[in-house]
Short mmCIF file of C-alpha atoms in Angstrom, two decimals:
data_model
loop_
_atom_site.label_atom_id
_atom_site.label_comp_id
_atom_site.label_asym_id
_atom_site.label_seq_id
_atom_site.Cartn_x
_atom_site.Cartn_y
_atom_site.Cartn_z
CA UNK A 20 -16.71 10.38 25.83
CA UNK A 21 -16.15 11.86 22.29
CA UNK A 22 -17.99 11.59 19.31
CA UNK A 23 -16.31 12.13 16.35
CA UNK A 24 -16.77 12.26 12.45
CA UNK A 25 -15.59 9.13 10.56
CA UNK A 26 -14.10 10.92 7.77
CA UNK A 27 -12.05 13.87 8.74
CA UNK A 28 -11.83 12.70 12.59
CA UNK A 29 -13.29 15.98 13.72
CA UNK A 30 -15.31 16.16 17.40
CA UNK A 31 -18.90 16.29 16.95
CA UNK A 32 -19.59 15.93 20.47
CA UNK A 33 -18.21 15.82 24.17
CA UNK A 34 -19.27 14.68 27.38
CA UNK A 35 -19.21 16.61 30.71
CA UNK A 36 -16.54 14.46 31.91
CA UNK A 37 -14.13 14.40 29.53
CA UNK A 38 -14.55 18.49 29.22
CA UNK A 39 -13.92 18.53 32.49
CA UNK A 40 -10.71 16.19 32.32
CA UNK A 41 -9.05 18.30 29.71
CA UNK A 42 -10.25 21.62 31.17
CA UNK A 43 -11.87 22.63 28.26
CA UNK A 44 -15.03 23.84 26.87
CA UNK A 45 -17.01 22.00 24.51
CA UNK A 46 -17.09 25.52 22.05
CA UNK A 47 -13.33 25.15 21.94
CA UNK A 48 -13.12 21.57 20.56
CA UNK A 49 -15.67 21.07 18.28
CA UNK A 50 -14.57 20.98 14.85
CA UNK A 51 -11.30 20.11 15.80
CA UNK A 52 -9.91 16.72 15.01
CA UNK A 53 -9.31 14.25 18.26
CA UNK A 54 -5.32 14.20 18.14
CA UNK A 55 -4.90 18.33 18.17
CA UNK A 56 -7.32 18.46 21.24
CA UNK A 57 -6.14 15.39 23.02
CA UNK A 58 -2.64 14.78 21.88
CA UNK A 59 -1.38 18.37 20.97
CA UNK A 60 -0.51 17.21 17.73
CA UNK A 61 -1.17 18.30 13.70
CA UNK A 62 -1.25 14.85 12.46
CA UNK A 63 -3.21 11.43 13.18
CA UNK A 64 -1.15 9.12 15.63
CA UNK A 65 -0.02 6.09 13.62
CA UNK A 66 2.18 3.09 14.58
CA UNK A 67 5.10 2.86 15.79
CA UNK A 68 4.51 6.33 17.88
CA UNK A 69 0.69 5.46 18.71
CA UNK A 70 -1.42 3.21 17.75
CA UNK A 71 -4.72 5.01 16.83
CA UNK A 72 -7.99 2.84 17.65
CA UNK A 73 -10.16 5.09 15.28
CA UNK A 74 -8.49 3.96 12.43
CA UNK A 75 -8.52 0.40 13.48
CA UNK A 76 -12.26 1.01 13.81
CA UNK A 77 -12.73 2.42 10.60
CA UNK A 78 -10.53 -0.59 8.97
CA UNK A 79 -12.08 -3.47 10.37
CA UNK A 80 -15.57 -2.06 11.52
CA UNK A 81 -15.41 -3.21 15.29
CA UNK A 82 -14.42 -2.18 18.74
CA UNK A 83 -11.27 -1.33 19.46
CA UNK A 84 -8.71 -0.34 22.37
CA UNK A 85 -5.36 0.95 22.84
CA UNK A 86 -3.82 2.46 25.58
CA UNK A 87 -2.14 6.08 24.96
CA UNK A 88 -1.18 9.36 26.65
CA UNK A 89 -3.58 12.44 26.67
CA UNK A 90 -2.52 15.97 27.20
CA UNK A 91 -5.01 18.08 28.97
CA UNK A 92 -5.47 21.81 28.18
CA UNK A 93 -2.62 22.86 30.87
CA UNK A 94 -0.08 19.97 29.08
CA UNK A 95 -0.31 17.42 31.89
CA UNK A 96 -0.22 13.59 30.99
CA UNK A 97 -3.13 11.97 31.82
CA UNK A 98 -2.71 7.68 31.08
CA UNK A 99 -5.84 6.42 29.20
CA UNK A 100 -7.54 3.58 27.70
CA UNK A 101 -8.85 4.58 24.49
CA UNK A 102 -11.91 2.26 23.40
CA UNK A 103 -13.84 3.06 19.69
CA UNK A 104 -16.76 1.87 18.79
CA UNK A 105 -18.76 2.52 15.19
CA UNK A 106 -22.02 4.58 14.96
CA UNK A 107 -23.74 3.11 11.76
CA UNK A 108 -26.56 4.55 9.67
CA UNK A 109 -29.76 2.94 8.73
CA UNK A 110 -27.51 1.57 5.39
CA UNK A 111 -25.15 -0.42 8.19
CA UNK A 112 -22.40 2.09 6.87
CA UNK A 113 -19.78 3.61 9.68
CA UNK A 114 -20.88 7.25 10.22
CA UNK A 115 -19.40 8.28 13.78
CA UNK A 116 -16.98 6.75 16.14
CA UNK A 117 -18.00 6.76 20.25
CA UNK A 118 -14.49 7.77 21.43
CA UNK A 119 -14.16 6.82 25.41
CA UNK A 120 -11.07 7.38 27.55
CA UNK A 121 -10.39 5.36 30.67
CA UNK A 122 -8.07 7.20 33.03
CA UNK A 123 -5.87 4.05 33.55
CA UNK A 124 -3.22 5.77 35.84
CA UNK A 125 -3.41 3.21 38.30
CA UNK A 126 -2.41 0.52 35.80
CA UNK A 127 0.53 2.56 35.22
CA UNK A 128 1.39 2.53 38.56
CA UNK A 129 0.28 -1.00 39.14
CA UNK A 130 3.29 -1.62 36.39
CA UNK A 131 6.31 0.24 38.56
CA UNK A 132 4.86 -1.44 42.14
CA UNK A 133 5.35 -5.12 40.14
CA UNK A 134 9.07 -4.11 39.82
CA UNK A 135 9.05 -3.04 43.68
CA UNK A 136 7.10 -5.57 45.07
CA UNK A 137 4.97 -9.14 44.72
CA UNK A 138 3.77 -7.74 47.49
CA UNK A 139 2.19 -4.68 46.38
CA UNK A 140 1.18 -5.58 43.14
CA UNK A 141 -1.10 -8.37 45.08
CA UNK A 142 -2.63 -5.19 46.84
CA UNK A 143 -3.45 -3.61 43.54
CA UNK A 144 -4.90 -6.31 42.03
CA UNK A 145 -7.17 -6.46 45.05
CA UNK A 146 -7.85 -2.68 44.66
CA UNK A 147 -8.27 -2.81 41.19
CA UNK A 148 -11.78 -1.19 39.66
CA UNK A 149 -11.47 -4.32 36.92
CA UNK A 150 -12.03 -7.91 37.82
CA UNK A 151 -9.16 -10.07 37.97
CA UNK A 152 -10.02 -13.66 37.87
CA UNK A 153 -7.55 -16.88 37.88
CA UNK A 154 -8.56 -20.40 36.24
CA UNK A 155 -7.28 -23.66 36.49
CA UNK A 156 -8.55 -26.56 35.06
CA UNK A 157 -11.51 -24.27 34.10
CA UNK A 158 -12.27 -23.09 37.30
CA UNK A 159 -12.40 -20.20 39.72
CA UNK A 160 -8.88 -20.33 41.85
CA UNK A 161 -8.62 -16.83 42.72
CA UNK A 162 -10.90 -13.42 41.83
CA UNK A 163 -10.28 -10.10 43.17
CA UNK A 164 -13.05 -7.75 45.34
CA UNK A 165 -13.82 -6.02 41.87
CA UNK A 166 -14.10 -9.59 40.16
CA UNK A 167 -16.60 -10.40 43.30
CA UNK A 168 -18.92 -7.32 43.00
CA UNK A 169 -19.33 -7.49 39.09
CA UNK A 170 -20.21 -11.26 39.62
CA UNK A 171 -22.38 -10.60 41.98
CA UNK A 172 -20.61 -12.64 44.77
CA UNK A 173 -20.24 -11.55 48.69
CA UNK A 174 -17.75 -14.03 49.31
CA UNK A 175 -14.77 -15.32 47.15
CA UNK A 176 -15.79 -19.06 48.09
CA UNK A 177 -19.06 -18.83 46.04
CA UNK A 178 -17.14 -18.29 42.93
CA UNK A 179 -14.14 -20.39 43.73
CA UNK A 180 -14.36 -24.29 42.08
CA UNK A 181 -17.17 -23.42 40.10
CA UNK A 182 -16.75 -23.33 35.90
CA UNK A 183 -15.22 -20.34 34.28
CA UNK A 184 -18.30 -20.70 31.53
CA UNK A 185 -21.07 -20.82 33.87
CA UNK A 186 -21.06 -17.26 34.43
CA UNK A 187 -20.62 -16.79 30.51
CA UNK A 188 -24.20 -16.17 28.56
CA UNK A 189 -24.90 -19.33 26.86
CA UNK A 190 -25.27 -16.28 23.33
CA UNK A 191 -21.54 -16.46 24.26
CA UNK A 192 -20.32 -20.16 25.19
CA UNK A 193 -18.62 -21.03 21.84
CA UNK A 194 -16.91 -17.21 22.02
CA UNK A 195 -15.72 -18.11 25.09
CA UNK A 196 -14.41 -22.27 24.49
CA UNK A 197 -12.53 -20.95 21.02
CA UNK A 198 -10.60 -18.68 23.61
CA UNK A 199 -9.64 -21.00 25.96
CA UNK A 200 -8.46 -23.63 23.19
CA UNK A 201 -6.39 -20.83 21.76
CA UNK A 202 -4.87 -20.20 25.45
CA UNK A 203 -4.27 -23.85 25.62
CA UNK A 204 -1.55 -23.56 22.77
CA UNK A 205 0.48 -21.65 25.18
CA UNK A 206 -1.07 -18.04 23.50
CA UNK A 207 0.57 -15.44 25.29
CA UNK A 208 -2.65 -13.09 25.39
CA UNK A 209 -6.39 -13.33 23.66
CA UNK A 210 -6.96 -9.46 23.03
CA UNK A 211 -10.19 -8.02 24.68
CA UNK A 212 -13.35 -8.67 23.08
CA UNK A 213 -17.03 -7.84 24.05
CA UNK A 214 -19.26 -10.49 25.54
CA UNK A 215 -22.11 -11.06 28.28
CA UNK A 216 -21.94 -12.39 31.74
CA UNK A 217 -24.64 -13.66 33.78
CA UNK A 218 -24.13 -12.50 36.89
CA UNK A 219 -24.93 -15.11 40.44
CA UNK A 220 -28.37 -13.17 40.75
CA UNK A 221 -29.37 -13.62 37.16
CA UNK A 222 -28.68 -10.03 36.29
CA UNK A 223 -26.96 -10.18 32.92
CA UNK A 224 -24.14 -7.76 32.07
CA UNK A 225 -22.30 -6.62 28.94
CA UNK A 226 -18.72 -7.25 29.95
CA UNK A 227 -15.11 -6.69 28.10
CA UNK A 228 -12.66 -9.36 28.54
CA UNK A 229 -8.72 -10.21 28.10
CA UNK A 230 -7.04 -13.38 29.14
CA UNK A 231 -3.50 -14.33 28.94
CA UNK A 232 -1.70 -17.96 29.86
CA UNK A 233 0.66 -18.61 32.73
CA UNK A 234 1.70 -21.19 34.70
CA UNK A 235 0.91 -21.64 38.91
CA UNK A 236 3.33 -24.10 40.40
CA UNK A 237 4.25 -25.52 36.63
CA UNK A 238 0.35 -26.02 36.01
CA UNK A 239 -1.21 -24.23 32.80
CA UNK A 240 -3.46 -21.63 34.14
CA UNK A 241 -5.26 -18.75 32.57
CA UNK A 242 -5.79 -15.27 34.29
CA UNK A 243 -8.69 -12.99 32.79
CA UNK A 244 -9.49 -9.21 33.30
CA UNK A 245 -12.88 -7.79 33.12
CA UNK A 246 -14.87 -5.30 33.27
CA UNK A 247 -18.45 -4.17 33.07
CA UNK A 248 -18.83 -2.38 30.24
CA UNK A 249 -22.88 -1.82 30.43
CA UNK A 250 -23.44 1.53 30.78
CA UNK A 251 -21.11 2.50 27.84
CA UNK A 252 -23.08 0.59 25.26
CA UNK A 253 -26.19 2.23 26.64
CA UNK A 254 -24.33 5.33 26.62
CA UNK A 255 -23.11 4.77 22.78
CA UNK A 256 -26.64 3.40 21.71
CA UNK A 257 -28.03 6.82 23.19
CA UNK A 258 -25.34 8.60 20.84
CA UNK A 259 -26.55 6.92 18.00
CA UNK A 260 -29.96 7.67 18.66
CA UNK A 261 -29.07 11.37 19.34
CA UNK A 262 -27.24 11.37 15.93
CA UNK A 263 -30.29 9.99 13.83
CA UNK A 264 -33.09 11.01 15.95
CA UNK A 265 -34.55 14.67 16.24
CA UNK A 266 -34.10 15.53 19.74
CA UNK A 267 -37.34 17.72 20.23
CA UNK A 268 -40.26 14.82 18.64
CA UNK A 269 -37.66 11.47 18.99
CA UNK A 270 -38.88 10.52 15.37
CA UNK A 271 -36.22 10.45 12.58
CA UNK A 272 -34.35 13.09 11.50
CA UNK A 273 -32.89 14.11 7.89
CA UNK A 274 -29.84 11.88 8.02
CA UNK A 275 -31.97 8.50 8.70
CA UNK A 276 -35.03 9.52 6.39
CA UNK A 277 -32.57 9.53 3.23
CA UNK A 278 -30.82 6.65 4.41
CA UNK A 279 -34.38 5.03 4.45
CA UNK A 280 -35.28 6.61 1.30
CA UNK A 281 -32.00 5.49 -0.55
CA UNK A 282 -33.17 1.96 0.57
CA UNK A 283 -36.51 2.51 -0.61
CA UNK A 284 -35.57 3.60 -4.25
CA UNK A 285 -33.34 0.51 -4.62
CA UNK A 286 -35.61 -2.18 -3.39
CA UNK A 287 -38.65 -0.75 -5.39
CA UNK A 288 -36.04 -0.43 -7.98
CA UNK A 289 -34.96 -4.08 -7.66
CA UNK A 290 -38.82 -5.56 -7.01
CA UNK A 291 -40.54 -3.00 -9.07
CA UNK A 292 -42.99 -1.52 -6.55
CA UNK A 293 -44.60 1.51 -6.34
CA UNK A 294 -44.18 4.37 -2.95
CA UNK A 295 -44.98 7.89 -2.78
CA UNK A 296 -43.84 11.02 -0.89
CA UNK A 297 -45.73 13.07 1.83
CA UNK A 298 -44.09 16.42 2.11
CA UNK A 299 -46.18 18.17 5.40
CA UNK A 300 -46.19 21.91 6.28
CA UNK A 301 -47.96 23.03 8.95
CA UNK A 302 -49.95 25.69 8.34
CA UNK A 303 -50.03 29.45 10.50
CA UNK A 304 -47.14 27.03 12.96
CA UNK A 305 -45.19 30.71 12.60
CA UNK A 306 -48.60 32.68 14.26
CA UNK A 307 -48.74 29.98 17.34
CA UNK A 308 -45.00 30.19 18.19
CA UNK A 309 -45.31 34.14 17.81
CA UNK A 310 -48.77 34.10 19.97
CA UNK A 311 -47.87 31.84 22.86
CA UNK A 312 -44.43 31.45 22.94
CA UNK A 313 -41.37 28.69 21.42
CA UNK A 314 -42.55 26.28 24.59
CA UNK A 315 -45.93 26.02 23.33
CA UNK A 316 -44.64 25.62 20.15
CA UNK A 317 -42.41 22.67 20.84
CA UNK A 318 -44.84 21.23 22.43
CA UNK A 319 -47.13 21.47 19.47
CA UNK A 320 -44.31 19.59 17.58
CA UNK A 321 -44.23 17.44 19.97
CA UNK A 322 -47.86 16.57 19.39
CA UNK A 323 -48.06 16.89 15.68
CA UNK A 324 -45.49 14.42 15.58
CA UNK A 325 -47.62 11.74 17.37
CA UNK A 326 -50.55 12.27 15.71
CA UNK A 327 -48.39 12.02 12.20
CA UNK A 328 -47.48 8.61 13.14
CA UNK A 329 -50.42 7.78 14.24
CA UNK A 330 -51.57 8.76 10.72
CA UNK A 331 -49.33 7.30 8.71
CA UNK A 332 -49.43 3.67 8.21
CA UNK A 333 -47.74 1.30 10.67
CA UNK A 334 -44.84 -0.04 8.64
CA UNK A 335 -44.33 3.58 6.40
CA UNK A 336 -41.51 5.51 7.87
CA UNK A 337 -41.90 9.37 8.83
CA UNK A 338 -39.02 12.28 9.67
CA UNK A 339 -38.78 15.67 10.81
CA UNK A 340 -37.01 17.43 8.41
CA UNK A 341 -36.61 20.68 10.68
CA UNK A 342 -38.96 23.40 11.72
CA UNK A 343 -42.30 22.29 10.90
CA UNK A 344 -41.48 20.21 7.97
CA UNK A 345 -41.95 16.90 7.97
CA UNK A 346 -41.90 13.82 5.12
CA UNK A 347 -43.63 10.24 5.31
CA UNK A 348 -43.27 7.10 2.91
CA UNK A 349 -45.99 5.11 1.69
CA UNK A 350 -44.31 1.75 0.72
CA UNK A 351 -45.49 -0.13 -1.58
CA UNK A 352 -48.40 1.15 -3.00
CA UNK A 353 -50.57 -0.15 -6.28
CA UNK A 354 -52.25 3.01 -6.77
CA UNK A 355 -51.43 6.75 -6.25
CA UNK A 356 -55.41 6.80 -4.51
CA UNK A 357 -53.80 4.85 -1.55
CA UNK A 358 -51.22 7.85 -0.40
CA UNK A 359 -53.91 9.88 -1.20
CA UNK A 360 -56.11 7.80 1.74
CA UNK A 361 -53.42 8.50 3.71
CA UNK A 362 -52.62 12.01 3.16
CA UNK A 363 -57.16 12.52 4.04
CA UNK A 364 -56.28 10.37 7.19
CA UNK A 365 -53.54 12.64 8.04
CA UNK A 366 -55.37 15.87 7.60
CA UNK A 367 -58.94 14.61 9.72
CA UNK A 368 -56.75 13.66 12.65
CA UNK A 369 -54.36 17.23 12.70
CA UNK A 370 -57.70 19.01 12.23
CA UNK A 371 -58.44 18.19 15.84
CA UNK A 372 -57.79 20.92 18.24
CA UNK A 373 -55.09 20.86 20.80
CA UNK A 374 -55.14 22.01 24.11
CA UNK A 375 -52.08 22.97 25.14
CA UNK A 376 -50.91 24.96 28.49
CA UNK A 377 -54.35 26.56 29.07
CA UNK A 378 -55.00 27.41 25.19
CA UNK A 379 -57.08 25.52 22.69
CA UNK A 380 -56.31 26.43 19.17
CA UNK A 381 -56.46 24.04 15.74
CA UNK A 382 -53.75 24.28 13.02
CA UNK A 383 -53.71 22.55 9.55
CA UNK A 384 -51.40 20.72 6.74
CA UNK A 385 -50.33 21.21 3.58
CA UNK A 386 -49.55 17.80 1.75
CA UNK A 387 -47.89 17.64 -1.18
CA UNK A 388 -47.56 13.93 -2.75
CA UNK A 389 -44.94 12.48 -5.48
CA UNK A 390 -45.35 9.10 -6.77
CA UNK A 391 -42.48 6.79 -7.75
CA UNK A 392 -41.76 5.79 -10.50
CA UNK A 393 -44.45 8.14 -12.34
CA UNK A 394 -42.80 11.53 -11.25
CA UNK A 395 -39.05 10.32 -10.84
CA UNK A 396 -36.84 7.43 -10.62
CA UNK A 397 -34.32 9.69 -7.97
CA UNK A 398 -35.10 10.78 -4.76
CA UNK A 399 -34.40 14.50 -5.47
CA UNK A 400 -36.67 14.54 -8.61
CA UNK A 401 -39.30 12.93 -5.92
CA UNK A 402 -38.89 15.40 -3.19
CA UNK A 403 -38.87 18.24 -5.58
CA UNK A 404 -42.01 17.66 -6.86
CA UNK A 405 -43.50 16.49 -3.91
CA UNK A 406 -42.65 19.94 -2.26
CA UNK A 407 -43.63 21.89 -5.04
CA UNK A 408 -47.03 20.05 -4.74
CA UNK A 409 -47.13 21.39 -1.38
CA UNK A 410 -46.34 24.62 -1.92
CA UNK A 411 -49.26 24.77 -4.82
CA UNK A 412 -51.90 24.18 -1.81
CA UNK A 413 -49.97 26.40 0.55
CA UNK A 414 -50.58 29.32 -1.99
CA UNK A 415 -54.05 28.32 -2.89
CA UNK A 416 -56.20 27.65 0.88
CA UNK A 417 -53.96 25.88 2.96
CA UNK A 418 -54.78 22.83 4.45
CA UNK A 419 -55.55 19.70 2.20
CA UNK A 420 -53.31 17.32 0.14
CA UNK A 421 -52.38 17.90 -3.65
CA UNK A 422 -50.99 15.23 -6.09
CA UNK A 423 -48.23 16.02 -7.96
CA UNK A 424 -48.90 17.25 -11.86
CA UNK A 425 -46.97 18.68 -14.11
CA UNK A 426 -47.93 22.60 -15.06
#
């Protein structure tokens, strides 16, 4: 698994496995775009020579698949399914791509055993890691030991003669009818697409599917591939959380607060309300982490961050913005008094003392507030001041909350 940048196609991130695949370290690729590492090339794969799924991704804003040839470090082929999948930001806008390649080598060889033998291709179908299913009439005639286990079946007879769609979700039924109505006009193929199965036990299961038309004995009948495709949503929903998250105190990080604060401005804009800024220092942070060490410290992130959002109202968003910054929204407010409520709240409840690893020790805030629309229509005219608010009770007592005025 890859992540990688939407605009320049650079790696952001790789996984264990795929490092270990290509025989390379993770130092070595990142920064470097996805065909140079993985195709040895200086320029994007495009059609006819490859067809690149990150740019199909990008285009149409959906999953995508294509099978191509990697190159690991040493220059050995390795056959893979390439599947890409969009990262979006809190403004729905594609920010990343979750890049994951399927070593598909026994599909390849699946392919020259067909030309062998009927034979032998029956065998790999039956040892197959994807499901391979057979329908006629709109029910089970055939599925493979794969097909069985994702289903959730010990026997083939508990599948076969039962409907096709009863193991579909019912989210998914009218997905699933438009397909077969387009295989019934003698379409060749209907690509993969993403749906859910429930599974004989109950257990539902995100699944991709293709399904292409042929004939048994001169009947119409449909055969569909699947596989379970669970644990790489999960895998790129923990990406995206990684990539808008901070990883020490889970709460947001810089790139979601602006994307929340960029929707802010233009709904207050649009419904003329009122929000202000919290820009929060900790105070003497520097002398804890000194005195008892960076695990202390994180954990006294860790626990300012909860007792932040516990301060803050319920529905007003809050971020790390690195170190021991951090920035809250009051929404819609009708007076500046009511961030200042909340900016009181904020310091009572950090004034508490924490006991952490054997040592008890209290540490303050610094608040600095900015009001919108009365100190700036932008939100770097409203952080500004809101941090130089901060700073003016960092440099007078520390600890307490300060409104922005002008000097």
């Amino acid at each position: 698994v890859m992540i990688i940048d939407v605009d320049t196609f650079k790696i952001v991130r790789g996984n264990a496995a795929f490092l270990t695949n290509h025989g390379v370290r993770e130092d070595a690729i990142i920064g470097k775009t996805c065909y140079e590492v993985t195709h040895h090339r200086q320029d994007i794969c495009v059609p006819p020579d490859t067809i690149c799924p990150l740019r199909e991704t990008v285009k149409t804003g959906k999953h995508a698949l294509a099978d191509h040839i990697h190159y690991d470090e040493s220059g050995n082929k390795q056959y893979v399914e390439v599947s890409t999948s969009p990262i979006r930001n809190a403004d729905g806008a594609i920010a990343r791509i979750v890049h994951v390649a399927r070593d598909i080598s026994w599909r390849t060889l699946a392919q020259e055993a067909v030309q062998e033998s009927e034979e032998r291709y029956r065998r790999l179908i039956e040892l197959s890691p994807d499901g391979i299913s057979v329908h006629v009439d709109g029910k089970f005639v055939f599925v493979n030991p794969a097909g069985m286990r994702l289903l959730g079946a010990t026997h083939a007879d508990h599948l076969i003669g039962m409907s096709a769609l009863d193991i579909v979700h019912p989210d998914f039924r009218e997905t699933e009818k438009t397909r077969i109505r387009q295989l019934e006009k003698n379409t060749d193929m209907v690509p993969w697409i993403e749906e859910k199965f429930v599974r004989l036990d109950g257990i539902e299961i995100d699944v991709e599917v293709a399904s292409v038309h042929f004939s048994i004995q001169g009947k119409p009948a449909v055969q569909a591939i699947f596989r379970d495709i669970t644990e790489r949503k999960q895998t790129a929903q923990r990406f995206e959380h990684l990539a808008l998250h901070d990883p020490l105190t889970g709460i947001p990080n810089r790139m979601l607060f602006f994307d929340r604060l960029n929707q802010v401005l233009a709904l207050a804009k649009r419904n003329r309300n009122s929000f202000a800024l919290l820009c929060m220092d900790l105070d003497d942070f520097k002398t804890v982490n000194d005195t008892y060490g960076h695990e202390v410290g994180d954990r006294l992130l860790q626990e300012v961050s909860k007792r932040l959002v516990s301060g803050m109202r319920e529905s007003d968003p809050i971020a790390r913005m690195g170190g021991d910054e951090f920035i809250g929204i009051c929404l819609m407010i009708t007076t500046p008094e009511e961030a200042e409520i909340v900016a009181s709240k904020i310091i009572i409840i950090q004034s508490e003392p924490f006991d952490l690893q054997g040592h008890r020790f209290s540490i303050g805030v610094s608040i600095g507030i900015s009001i919108y629309p009365l100190d700036g229509g932008d939100a770097e005219t409203l952080l500004k001041k809101a941090d130089e608010a901060m700073y003016r009770v960092k440099n007078s007592s520390k600890g307490g909350y300060l409104r922005y005025r002008k000097q």
